[in-house]
Amino acid sequence: MRVPHSTYRLQVTSAFTLQEAAAAAEYVHDLGADWLYFSPLLKAEPGSDHGYDVIDHSQVDPARGGAAGLEAAVAEARKHGLGVLIDIVPNHVGVATPEQSLWWWDLLKHGRDSRYADSFDVDWQFGGGRVRIPVLGDDSLDGLEIVGSELHYYDNRYPLAPGTFEDGADAVTVHSRQHYELVNWHRADYDLNYRRFFAVNTLAGIRVEDARVFDESHVEIARWFDEGLADGLRVDHPDGLRDPGQYLERLGALTGHAYVLVEKILEGREPLPPEWATAGTTGYDALADFDRVLVDPAGEERLNALDKELATDDKPAPSSFAELIHGTKRGIADGILRSEVLRIVRDLDASGAIYITGTVQAGSGDFATGLPPLDATSVADAVAELLACFPVYRSYLPLGSEQLRAAADLAETYRPDLAQTIDDLLPVLADPTNIAALRFQQTSGMVMAKGVEDTAFYRFNRLTSLNEVGADPAEFAIPVGELHKRQVTRLRAYPNSMTTLSTHDTKRGEDTRARISVLAELPEQWASTLQQLRQLAPLGDGQLENLLWQAIIGSWPASRERLHAYAEKAAREAGDSTGWLDVDEEFETRMHRLVDSAFDSHEVRRVIAGFLKLVEQPGWSNSLSLKLLQLTSPGSPDVYQGSELWETSLVDPDNRRPVDYGVRRSMLARIDAGDLPPIDETGAAKLLVTSRALRLRRDRPGQFQGYRPLAATGAAADHVVAFDRDEAITVATRLPVGLAARGGWADTTLSTDYERVRDVITGREYDGSTILLAELLQTYPVALLVPATKG
């Protein structure tokens, strides 16, 4: 199995096609990356900028360059010795435009007689034999019309089933004869009968656990490996699959057991299921560790106090992050994912393991004897509470049954009135053969993602650099020793797992987070600054104000347009002052006025400029340390497109903006000609660090196999992170504000096992037995050392 030393992720779109990706291959090689890493390539919804809404599994998207583009990109990659990793989407397909989605169109046309009827996860009985499509503006069918062999609702097109149209029949009558039912879009929350990706109505889940569905949805992927076009895969959202372990086994057989990563969110120290056929995760777990070792734990108490100061009677501060997410997860289970909760209830009934009254098919199953009937409303309440209390994304029964027990124990503390119902449900939900248990596992991750990442992360804002995908904001900081421990664990368990700092899904780019993390070193100054800003541009939502001003400081100088878009998304995701479905126009007017003040108000600009003077340089120091730690730690590091310069993006789609490779090529050429760039707004210093670390990993494959922590000695020893990766020594600065306050490195030293060492970043040599950090780190806050005799 070919394994990457590193990868470079490219977002392939209609504006940056595979042909452009081919043209970037030489630069990626010169940078030092080992593999090209492509976003999803199969044909997607027209205009999709991400590719996760696949509409045709049989071809590479023509808009992204098609099969010819892939061949050209791979040929160029091979020319430069690069491997190829491709992102795939097995869980769902795009159905926003039914006429474009091959499987969905056939399903709508032929219903249960469609060859794709079993490809989708549809509860036909609940829909009365029809698929419910939430598209109507209200309950009226006004706007329906028959056009040729199709039924149109404004711009939406749907097929007519054979034999259902007669001359003179009106559209409403014809609609009643179809295998689908157009319903009020509000009913999506509680009345849908097909599984979705999270709460996205236009992404319909497919049953890839069925061998035929797997084969047909992977026909093009199989071709990539048969023809040598791909060396590995990144699997999107495996937790949505009925049986991820089985899926990975099949994928291994299809790819010849190639390098496969899973986009798996791990909670805390949760391990991957050991039997999975995967090299590891896509790296969010590593991201959280690198961020936290650069956060000053001394700032936690003051930032906690500030969080409470921002609370009001109508928006009290949560007692803990765990308390907050219980509420947000329960809100999701009762709200936008209520349809999925009710589907579990119907499955519980249909399985015959429990007798439930009040469901659509009540009394239809082969019910277990000796159990009293349960009321459907109480069962739904109990299922929702279990989902809200589930401590990780999901279980993989029989693995993880203890997580279900823990959820039940917690649920019964919140809802003692449901204790008996929960106890009755527990044996069924722990049974890996029960359909309701299988669906519960597919659903718990949806509730976690929507309740935590897409809601709580916008409400818990004491230090927003901690609010990242796969991270726990309740963990404020970790000591250097804990970082070392976690790296050793990763090296032993998954040495080829990906590590990352930025992705197309991160809430903030790596350098936005690096600057925000400085606030933990300056909590009093931040509290004072925030107070001034709130007085100058009041919003009336202290938590959101804290989040927005951190975003503005962290991403500055972001454009006005970018910040307006971020503010709108952040406020609506938080959902407690405005929302996607219930927009508070007056509040959002004040919110946009706040953003404008950062550009138009002299006083606000003065306050921002004053605080930026405090955090800009320390933020850059954090950025370089963060990058070097990731690039040299155990695992296979990914560089997200463009992040070799400052990556100050915010949440998507901001983090999917085009990248100027011409600028990066010219910068890299100047660096390779001997220029040691300053640490400034250009980001050239980060390009220097990135290229030197990537090249060392690629060109010296015998190194980076082990991991040995190194401890500095002296007054500032706690400001350095250092480790030896088999004749490759990483030295990185942490807590730069505190370091400067104590007068710098002074006599702090680091010892190595080598007589003389050379810093591959600056080219300078040092006595390896005792290195003065004041000398080693005089130009940059990081160093990457190799024995001087190693060339």
PDB file of C-alpha atoms in Angstrom, residues 21-32 36 76-77 79-80 82 665 668 698:
ATOM      1  CA  ALA A  21      -5.286  21.153 -10.819  1.00  0.00           C
ATOM      2  CA  ALA A  22      -2.923  19.573 -13.330  1.00  0.00           C
ATOM      3  CA  ALA A  23      -1.232  22.931 -13.788  1.00  0.00           C
ATOM      4  CA  ALA A  24      -0.779  23.210 -10.003  1.00  0.00           C
ATOM      5  CA  ALA A  25       0.956  19.827  -9.679  1.00  0.00           C
ATOM      6  CA  GLU A  26       4.449  21.169 -10.314  1.00  0.00           C
ATOM      7  CA  TYR A  27       4.005  23.850  -7.669  1.00  0.00           C
ATOM      8  CA  VAL A  28       2.692  21.287  -5.164  1.00  0.00           C
ATOM      9  CA  HIS A  29       5.760  19.157  -5.812  1.00  0.00           C
ATOM     10  CA  ASP A  30       8.080  22.140  -5.445  1.00  0.00           C
ATOM     11  CA  LEU A  31       6.365  23.034  -2.184  1.00  0.00           C
ATOM     12  CA  GLY A  32       7.281  19.570  -0.937  1.00  0.00           C
ATOM     13  CA  LEU A  36      -2.460  15.658  -4.532  1.00  0.00           C
ATOM     14  CA  GLU A  76       0.880  15.539 -14.309  1.00  0.00           C
ATOM     15  CA  ALA A  77       0.916  14.211 -10.755  1.00  0.00           C
ATOM     16  CA  LYS A  79       5.238  13.226 -13.831  1.00  0.00           C
ATOM     17  CA  HIS A  80       6.214  14.882 -10.566  1.00  0.00           C
ATOM     18  CA  LEU A  82       2.885  12.642  -6.657  1.00  0.00           C
ATOM     19  CA  ARG A 665       5.073  30.301  -7.065  1.00  0.00           C
ATOM     20  CA  LEU A 668       8.618  30.234  -3.287  1.00  0.00           C
ATOM     21  CA  ARG A 698       9.352  13.710   1.572  1.00  0.00           C
TER      22      ARG A 698
END
